[in-house]
JSON list of C-alpha atoms in Angstrom, two decimals:
[
{"chain": "A", "resi": 1, "resn": "UNK", "atom": "CA", "xyz": [9.67, -142.85, -159.80]},
{"chain": "A", "resi": 2, "resn": "UNK", "atom": "CA", "xyz": [8.51, -142.67, -156.17]},
{"chain": "A", "resi": 3, "resn": "UNK", "atom": "CA", "xyz": [9.58, -139.41, -154.50]},
{"chain": "A", "resi": 4, "resn": "UNK", "atom": "CA", "xyz": [11.12, -141.27, -151.55]},
{"chain": "A", "resi": 5, "resn": "UNK", "atom": "CA", "xyz": [13.67, -142.92, -153.88]},
{"chain": "A", "resi": 6, "resn": "UNK", "atom": "CA", "xyz": [14.54, -139.55, -155.40]},
{"chain": "A", "resi": 7, "resn": "UNK", "atom": "CA", "xyz": [14.89, -137.88, -151.97]},
{"chain": "A", "resi": 8, "resn": "UNK", "atom": "CA", "xyz": [16.92, -140.69, -150.40]},
{"chain": "A", "resi": 9, "resn": "UNK", "atom": "CA", "xyz": [19.17, -140.92, -153.46]},
{"chain": "A", "resi": 10, "resn": "UNK", "atom": "CA", "xyz": [19.87, -137.20, -153.27]},
{"chain": "A", "resi": 11, "resn": "UNK", "atom": "CA", "xyz": [20.64, -137.36, -149.53]},
{"chain": "A", "resi": 12, "resn": "UNK", "atom": "CA", "xyz": [22.94, -140.35, -150.01]},
{"chain": "A", "resi": 13, "resn": "UNK", "atom": "CA", "xyz": [24.62, -138.66, -152.98]},
{"chain": "A", "resi": 14, "resn": "UNK", "atom": "CA", "xyz": [25.53, -135.75, -150.68]},
{"chain": "A", "resi": 15, "resn": "UNK", "atom": "CA", "xyz": [26.75, -138.05, -147.90]},
{"chain": "A", "resi": 16, "resn": "UNK", "atom": "CA", "xyz": [29.01, -139.96, -150.30]},
{"chain": "A", "resi": 17, "resn": "UNK", "atom": "CA", "xyz": [30.15, -136.71, -151.95]},
{"chain": "A", "resi": 18, "resn": "UNK", "atom": "CA", "xyz": [31.36, -135.51, -148.55]},
{"chain": "A", "resi": 19, "resn": "UNK", "atom": "CA", "xyz": [32.96, -138.87, -147.72]},
{"chain": "A", "resi": 20, "resn": "UNK", "atom": "CA", "xyz": [34.99, -139.06, -150.94]},
{"chain": "A", "resi": 21, "resn": "UNK", "atom": "CA", "xyz": [37.42, -136.27, -149.98]},
{"chain": "A", "resi": 22, "resn": "UNK", "atom": "CA", "xyz": [36.78, -136.57, -146.23]},
{"chain": "A", "resi": 23, "resn": "UNK", "atom": "CA", "xyz": [37.86, -140.18, -145.85]},
{"chain": "A", "resi": 24, "resn": "UNK", "atom": "CA", "xyz": [41.32, -139.77, -147.45]},
{"chain": "A", "resi": 25, "resn": "UNK", "atom": "CA", "xyz": [41.85, -136.55, -145.51]},
{"chain": "A", "resi": 26, "resn": "UNK", "atom": "CA", "xyz": [40.99, -138.28, -142.25]},
{"chain": "A", "resi": 27, "resn": "UNK", "atom": "CA", "xyz": [43.31, -141.19, -143.10]},
{"chain": "A", "resi": 28, "resn": "UNK", "atom": "CA", "xyz": [46.14, -138.79, -143.95]},
{"chain": "A", "resi": 29, "resn": "UNK", "atom": "CA", "xyz": [45.72, -136.89, -140.68]},
{"chain": "A", "resi": 30, "resn": "UNK", "atom": "CA", "xyz": [45.59, -140.12, -138.70]},
{"chain": "A", "resi": 31, "resn": "UNK", "atom": "CA", "xyz": [48.61, -141.42, -140.64]},
{"chain": "A", "resi": 32, "resn": "UNK", "atom": "CA", "xyz": [50.59, -138.24, -140.02]},
{"chain": "A", "resi": 33, "resn": "UNK", "atom": "CA", "xyz": [50.01, -138.65, -136.30]},
{"chain": "A", "resi": 34, "resn": "UNK", "atom": "CA", "xyz": [50.85, -142.36, -136.51]},
{"chain": "A", "resi": 35, "resn": "UNK", "atom": "CA", "xyz": [54.24, -141.76, -138.09]},
{"chain": "A", "resi": 36, "resn": "UNK", "atom": "CA", "xyz": [55.30, -139.55, -135.19]},
{"chain": "A", "resi": 37, "resn": "UNK", "atom": "CA", "xyz": [53.61, -141.65, -132.48]},
{"chain": "A", "resi": 38, "resn": "UNK", "atom": "CA", "xyz": [54.41, -145.33, -133.23]},
{"chain": "A", "resi": 39, "resn": "UNK", "atom": "CA", "xyz": [52.80, -146.35, -129.93]},
{"chain": "A", "resi": 40, "resn": "UNK", "atom": "CA", "xyz": [49.44, -146.55, -131.73]},
{"chain": "A", "resi": 41, "resn": "UNK", "atom": "CA", "xyz": [50.66, -149.88, -133.13]},
{"chain": "A", "resi": 42, "resn": "UNK", "atom": "CA", "xyz": [50.23, -151.50, -129.69]},
{"chain": "A", "resi": 43, "resn": "UNK", "atom": "CA", "xyz": [46.54, -150.60, -129.75]},
{"chain": "A", "resi": 44, "resn": "UNK", "atom": "CA", "xyz": [46.03, -151.66, -133.36]},
{"chain": "A", "resi": 45, "resn": "UNK", "atom": "CA", "xyz": [48.01, -154.90, -132.95]},
{"chain": "A", "resi": 46, "resn": "UNK", "atom": "CA", "xyz": [47.57, -155.94, -129.30]},
{"chain": "A", "resi": 47, "resn": "UNK", "atom": "CA", "xyz": [49.25, -159.33, -129.79]},
{"chain": "A", "resi": 48, "resn": "UNK", "atom": "CA", "xyz": [52.66, -157.92, -130.70]},
{"chain": "A", "resi": 49, "resn": "UNK", "atom": "CA", "xyz": [55.50, -159.73, -128.88]},
{"chain": "A", "resi": 50, "resn": "UNK", "atom": "CA", "xyz": [57.30, -157.58, -126.30]},
{"chain": "A", "resi": 51, "resn": "UNK", "atom": "CA", "xyz": [60.52, -157.84, -128.37]},
{"chain": "A", "resi": 52, "resn": "UNK", "atom": "CA", "xyz": [58.94, -155.79, -131.17]},
{"chain": "A", "resi": 53, "resn": "UNK", "atom": "CA", "xyz": [60.59, -152.40, -131.61]},
{"chain": "A", "resi": 54, "resn": "UNK", "atom": "CA", "xyz": [58.14, -149.71, -132.62]},
{"chain": "A", "resi": 55, "resn": "UNK", "atom": "CA", "xyz": [59.73, -147.15, -134.92]},
{"chain": "A", "resi": 56, "resn": "UNK", "atom": "CA", "xyz": [58.55, -144.36, -137.19]},
{"chain": "A", "resi": 57, "resn": "UNK", "atom": "CA", "xyz": [59.66, -146.47, -140.16]},
{"chain": "A", "resi": 58, "resn": "UNK", "atom": "CA", "xyz": [57.57, -149.44, -139.09]},
{"chain": "A", "resi": 59, "resn": "UNK", "atom": "CA", "xyz": [54.64, -147.14, -138.37]},
{"chain": "A", "resi": 60, "resn": "UNK", "atom": "CA", "xyz": [54.97, -145.60, -141.85]},
{"chain": "A", "resi": 61, "resn": "UNK", "atom": "CA", "xyz": [55.21, -149.01, -143.52]},
{"chain": "A", "resi": 62, "resn": "UNK", "atom": "CA", "xyz": [52.22, -150.31, -141.61]},
{"chain": "A", "resi": 63, "resn": "UNK", "atom": "CA", "xyz": [50.22, -147.24, -142.57]},
{"chain": "A", "resi": 64, "resn": "UNK", "atom": "CA", "xyz": [51.30, -147.54, -146.22]},
{"chain": "A", "resi": 65, "resn": "UNK", "atom": "CA", "xyz": [50.12, -151.15, -146.34]},
{"chain": "A", "resi": 66, "resn": "UNK", "atom": "CA", "xyz": [46.84, -150.11, -144.71]},
{"chain": "A", "resi": 67, "resn": "UNK", "atom": "CA", "xyz": [46.36, -147.44, -147.38]},
{"chain": "A", "resi": 68, "resn": "UNK", "atom": "CA", "xyz": [46.01, -150.20, -149.96]},
{"chain": "A", "resi": 69, "resn": "UNK", "atom": "CA", "xyz": [42.52, -150.86, -148.54]},
{"chain": "A", "resi": 70, "resn": "UNK", "atom": "CA", "xyz": [41.60, -147.24, -149.21]},
{"chain": "A", "resi": 71, "resn": "UNK", "atom": "CA", "xyz": [41.55, -147.88, -152.97]},
{"chain": "A", "resi": 72, "resn": "UNK", "atom": "CA", "xyz": [38.60, -150.30, -152.97]},
{"chain": "A", "resi": 73, "resn": "UNK", "atom": "CA", "xyz": [36.81, -148.12, -150.38]},
{"chain": "A", "resi": 74, "resn": "UNK", "atom": "CA", "xyz": [37.10, -145.04, -152.56]},
{"chain": "A", "resi": 75, "resn": "UNK", "atom": "CA", "xyz": [36.17, -147.00, -155.68]},
{"chain": "A", "resi": 76, "resn": "UNK", "atom": "CA", "xyz": [33.00, -148.27, -153.98]},
{"chain": "A", "resi": 77, "resn": "UNK", "atom": "CA", "xyz": [32.12, -144.75, -152.82]},
{"chain": "A", "resi": 78, "resn": "UNK", "atom": "CA", "xyz": [32.77, -143.30, -156.29]},
{"chain": "A", "resi": 79, "resn": "UNK", "atom": "CA", "xyz": [30.43, -145.81, -157.91]},
{"chain": "A", "resi": 80, "resn": "UNK", "atom": "CA", "xyz": [27.84, -145.37, -155.15]},
{"chain": "A", "resi": 81, "resn": "UNK", "atom": "CA", "xyz": [27.87, -141.64, -155.82]},
{"chain": "A", "resi": 82, "resn": "UNK", "atom": "CA", "xyz": [27.33, -142.29, -159.52]},
{"chain": "A", "resi": 83, "resn": "UNK", "atom": "CA", "xyz": [24.53, -144.75, -158.80]},
{"chain": "A", "resi": 84, "resn": "UNK", "atom": "CA", "xyz": [22.76, -142.31, -156.46]},
{"chain": "A", "resi": 85, "resn": "UNK", "atom": "CA", "xyz": [23.04, -139.61, -159.14]},
{"chain": "A", "resi": 86, "resn": "UNK", "atom": "CA", "xyz": [21.41, -141.95, -161.66]},
{"chain": "A", "resi": 87, "resn": "UNK", "atom": "CA", "xyz": [18.63, -142.82, -159.22]},
{"chain": "A", "resi": 88, "resn": "UNK", "atom": "CA", "xyz": [18.07, -139.14, -158.38]},
{"chain": "A", "resi": 89, "resn": "UNK", "atom": "CA", "xyz": [17.66, -138.56, -162.14]},
{"chain": "A", "resi": 90, "resn": "UNK", "atom": "CA", "xyz": [15.09, -141.42, -162.28]},
{"chain": "A", "resi": 91, "resn": "UNK", "atom": "CA", "xyz": [17.49, -143.68, -164.19]},
{"chain": "A", "resi": 92, "resn": "UNK", "atom": "CA", "xyz": [16.97, -146.94, -162.34]},
{"chain": "A", "resi": 93, "resn": "UNK", "atom": "CA", "xyz": [16.72, -149.81, -164.80]},
{"chain": "A", "resi": 94, "resn": "UNK", "atom": "CA", "xyz": [19.57, -148.80, -167.10]},
{"chain": "A", "resi": 95, "resn": "UNK", "atom": "CA", "xyz": [22.77, -150.45, -168.23]},
{"chain": "A", "resi": 96, "resn": "UNK", "atom": "CA", "xyz": [24.79, -147.71, -166.49]},
{"chain": "A", "resi": 97, "resn": "UNK", "atom": "CA", "xyz": [23.05, -148.37, -163.16]},
{"chain": "A", "resi": 98, "resn": "UNK", "atom": "CA", "xyz": [23.78, -152.08, -163.58]},
{"chain": "A", "resi": 99, "resn": "UNK", "atom": "CA", "xyz": [27.47, -151.34, -164.28]},
{"chain": "A", "resi": 100, "resn": "UNK", "atom": "CA", "xyz": [27.66, -149.14, -161.18]},
{"chain": "A", "resi": 101, "resn": "UNK", "atom": "CA", "xyz": [26.13, -151.86, -159.00]},
{"chain": "A", "resi": 102, "resn": "UNK", "atom": "CA", "xyz": [28.57, -154.42, -160.39]},
{"chain": "A", "resi": 103, "resn": "UNK", "atom": "CA", "xyz": [31.51, -152.09, -159.79]},
{"chain": "A", "resi": 104, "resn": "UNK", "atom": "CA", "xyz": [30.41, -151.52, -156.18]},
{"chain": "A", "resi": 105, "resn": "UNK", "atom": "CA", "xyz": [30.25, -155.29, -155.69]},
{"chain": "A", "resi": 106, "resn": "UNK", "atom": "CA", "xyz": [33.73, -155.81, -157.12]},
{"chain": "A", "resi": 107, "resn": "UNK", "atom": "CA", "xyz": [35.11, -153.03, -154.90]},
{"chain": "A", "resi": 108, "resn": "UNK", "atom": "CA", "xyz": [33.52, -154.53, -151.77]},
{"chain": "A", "resi": 109, "resn": "UNK", "atom": "CA", "xyz": [34.88, -157.99, -152.61]},
{"chain": "A", "resi": 110, "resn": "UNK", "atom": "CA", "xyz": [38.36, -156.51, -153.13]},
{"chain": "A", "resi": 111, "resn": "UNK", "atom": "CA", "xyz": [38.04, -154.68, -149.82]},
{"chain": "A", "resi": 112, "resn": "UNK", "atom": "CA", "xyz": [37.22, -157.98, -148.10]},
{"chain": "A", "resi": 113, "resn": "UNK", "atom": "CA", "xyz": [40.35, -159.54, -149.61]},
{"chain": "A", "resi": 114, "resn": "UNK", "atom": "CA", "xyz": [42.46, -156.54, -148.59]},
{"chain": "A", "resi": 115, "resn": "UNK", "atom": "CA", "xyz": [41.13, -156.64, -145.03]},
{"chain": "A", "resi": 116, "resn": "UNK", "atom": "CA", "xyz": [41.97, -160.34, -144.86]},
{"chain": "A", "resi": 117, "resn": "UNK", "atom": "CA", "xyz": [45.52, -160.15, -146.25]},
{"chain": "A", "resi": 118, "resn": "UNK", "atom": "CA", "xyz": [46.83, -156.72, -145.23]},
{"chain": "A", "resi": 119, "resn": "UNK", "atom": "CA", "xyz": [46.82, -157.19, -141.41]},
{"chain": "A", "resi": 120, "resn": "UNK", "atom": "CA", "xyz": [48.99, -160.30, -141.84]},
{"chain": "A", "resi": 121, "resn": "UNK", "atom": "CA", "xyz": [51.44, -158.38, -144.01]},
{"chain": "A", "resi": 122, "resn": "UNK", "atom": "CA", "xyz": [51.48, -155.56, -141.47]},
{"chain": "A", "resi": 123, "resn": "UNK", "atom": "CA", "xyz": [52.30, -158.02, -138.67]},
{"chain": "A", "resi": 124, "resn": "UNK", "atom": "CA", "xyz": [55.06, -159.50, -140.79]},
{"chain": "A", "resi": 125, "resn": "UNK", "atom": "CA", "xyz": [56.51, -156.03, -141.34]},
{"chain": "A", "resi": 126, "resn": "UNK", "atom": "CA", "xyz": [56.30, -155.16, -137.65]},
{"chain": "A", "resi": 127, "resn": "UNK", "atom": "CA", "xyz": [57.95, -158.35, -136.42]},
{"chain": "A", "resi": 128, "resn": "UNK", "atom": "CA", "xyz": [60.42, -159.07, -139.27]},
{"chain": "A", "resi": 129, "resn": "UNK", "atom": "CA", "xyz": [63.41, -157.94, -137.21]},
{"chain": "A", "resi": 130, "resn": "UNK", "atom": "CA", "xyz": [62.32, -159.78, -134.06]},
{"chain": "A", "resi": 131, "resn": "UNK", "atom": "CA", "xyz": [64.39, -162.78, -132.94]},
{"chain": "A", "resi": 132, "resn": "UNK", "atom": "CA", "xyz": [63.30, -166.24, -134.12]},
{"chain": "A", "resi": 133, "resn": "UNK", "atom": "CA", "xyz": [60.15, -167.34, -132.33]},
{"chain": "A", "resi": 134, "resn": "UNK", "atom": "CA", "xyz": [58.91, -163.76, -131.92]},
{"chain": "A", "resi": 135, "resn": "UNK", "atom": "CA", "xyz": [58.00, -163.16, -135.57]},
{"chain": "A", "resi": 136, "resn": "UNK", "atom": "CA", "xyz": [54.35, -163.23, -136.53]},
{"chain": "A", "resi": 137, "resn": "UNK", "atom": "CA", "xyz": [52.53, -163.89, -139.78]},
{"chain": "A", "resi": 138, "resn": "UNK", "atom": "CA", "xyz": [48.81, -164.51, -139.68]},
{"chain": "A", "resi": 139, "resn": "UNK", "atom": "CA", "xyz": [45.75, -164.42, -141.84]},
{"chain": "A", "resi": 140, "resn": "UNK", "atom": "CA", "xyz": [42.37, -164.05, -140.19]},
{"chain": "A", "resi": 141, "resn": "UNK", "atom": "CA", "xyz": [38.93, -164.35, -141.70]},
{"chain": "A", "resi": 142, "resn": "UNK", "atom": "CA", "xyz": [36.33, -162.59, -139.60]},
{"chain": "A", "resi": 143, "resn": "UNK", "atom": "CA", "xyz": [32.60, -162.74, -140.03]},
{"chain": "A", "resi": 144, "resn": "UNK", "atom": "CA", "xyz": [32.64, -159.06, -141.08]},
{"chain": "A", "resi": 145, "resn": "UNK", "atom": "CA", "xyz": [35.05, -159.84, -143.92]},
{"chain": "A", "resi": 146, "resn": "UNK", "atom": "CA", "xyz": [32.95, -162.81, -144.97]},
{"chain": "A", "resi": 147, "resn": "UNK", "atom": "CA", "xyz": [29.78, -160.71, -145.02]},
{"chain": "A", "resi": 148, "resn": "UNK", "atom": "CA", "xyz": [31.58, -157.98, -146.97]},
{"chain": "A", "resi": 149, "resn": "UNK", "atom": "CA", "xyz": [32.72, -160.53, -149.57]},
{"chain": "A", "resi": 150, "resn": "UNK", "atom": "CA", "xyz": [29.22, -162.01, -149.78]},
{"chain": "A", "resi": 151, "resn": "UNK", "atom": "CA", "xyz": [27.67, -158.54, -150.14]},
{"chain": "A", "resi": 152, "resn": "UNK", "atom": "CA", "xyz": [30.15, -157.81, -152.92]},
{"chain": "A", "resi": 153, "resn": "UNK", "atom": "CA", "xyz": [29.25, -161.06, -154.68]},
{"chain": "A", "resi": 154, "resn": "UNK", "atom": "CA", "xyz": [25.56, -160.32, -154.26]},
{"chain": "A", "resi": 155, "resn": "UNK", "atom": "CA", "xyz": [25.96, -156.88, -155.83]},
{"chain": "A", "resi": 156, "resn": "UNK", "atom": "CA", "xyz": [27.94, -158.28, -158.76]},
{"chain": "A", "resi": 157, "resn": "UNK", "atom": "CA", "xyz": [25.15, -160.82, -159.34]},
{"chain": "A", "resi": 158, "resn": "UNK", "atom": "CA", "xyz": [22.45, -158.14, -159.06]},
{"chain": "A", "resi": 159, "resn": "UNK", "atom": "CA", "xyz": [24.42, -155.98, -161.50]},
{"chain": "A", "resi": 160, "resn": "UNK", "atom": "CA", "xyz": [24.54, -158.83, -164.03]},
{"chain": "A", "resi": 161, "resn": "UNK", "atom": "CA", "xyz": [20.80, -159.50, -163.55]},
{"chain": "A", "resi": 162, "resn": "UNK", "atom": "CA", "xyz": [20.04, -155.79, -163.96]},
{"chain": "A", "resi": 163, "resn": "UNK", "atom": "CA", "xyz": [22.06, -155.70, -167.18]},
{"chain": "A", "resi": 164, "resn": "UNK", "atom": "CA", "xyz": [19.84, -158.43, -168.57]},
{"chain": "A", "resi": 165, "resn": "UNK", "atom": "CA", "xyz": [16.68, -156.75, -167.23]},
{"chain": "A", "resi": 166, "resn": "UNK", "atom": "CA", "xyz": [17.70, -153.42, -168.81]},
{"chain": "A", "resi": 167, "resn": "UNK", "atom": "CA", "xyz": [18.30, -155.19, -172.14]},
{"chain": "A", "resi": 168, "resn": "UNK", "atom": "CA", "xyz": [14.87, -156.82, -172.01]},
{"chain": "A", "resi": 169, "resn": "UNK", "atom": "CA", "xyz": [13.22, -153.51, -170.99]},
{"chain": "A", "resi": 170, "resn": "UNK", "atom": "CA", "xyz": [14.89, -151.79, -173.97]},
{"chain": "A", "resi": 171, "resn": "UNK", "atom": "CA", "xyz": [13.67, -154.53, -176.31]},
{"chain": "A", "resi": 172, "resn": "UNK", "atom": "CA", "xyz": [10.14, -154.15, -174.93]},
{"chain": "A", "resi": 173, "resn": "UNK", "atom": "CA", "xyz": [10.24, -150.38, -175.48]},
{"chain": "A", "resi": 174, "resn": "UNK", "atom": "CA", "xyz": [11.11, -151.13, -179.12]},
{"chain": "A", "resi": 175, "resn": "UNK", "atom": "CA", "xyz": [7.92, -153.18, -179.56]},
{"chain": "A", "resi": 176, "resn": "UNK", "atom": "CA", "xyz": [5.61, -150.50, -178.23]}
]
């Protein structure tokens, strides 16, 4: 195993290890502030109609919906951490590495779906009590979400290919 792969895997393992507890903590701190300062919603959703009342309840609901995207993020980080640990231990072409890569791909694809659907649900929550004509529901597909979904699909495919490659490598070791 080339030393650069071992070193980089170890560095990335540490970065992800710090992000796993750090990201939820940061989100909780930001969310705590957001509940008490609903004005942040105007920055996050600049197209809100002027009739929209910003309340702590709406802020909390919007934050709660946004937290649903945290699940796939944390799942991807968890599996990245496991993959970097395998690579740092020189376990590259193994079934476990393939499973980790597939799981990262699934998590990224789910994150792309969440980032497509959740903002529309948040807008619906924020404007549900607005008068007719001032309620908003929207779904947007950005290039970032598309690339995230494609990257997820790519990783799932690579994971499947690696599973097959690991099986063939194991068979070849049996012949030697």
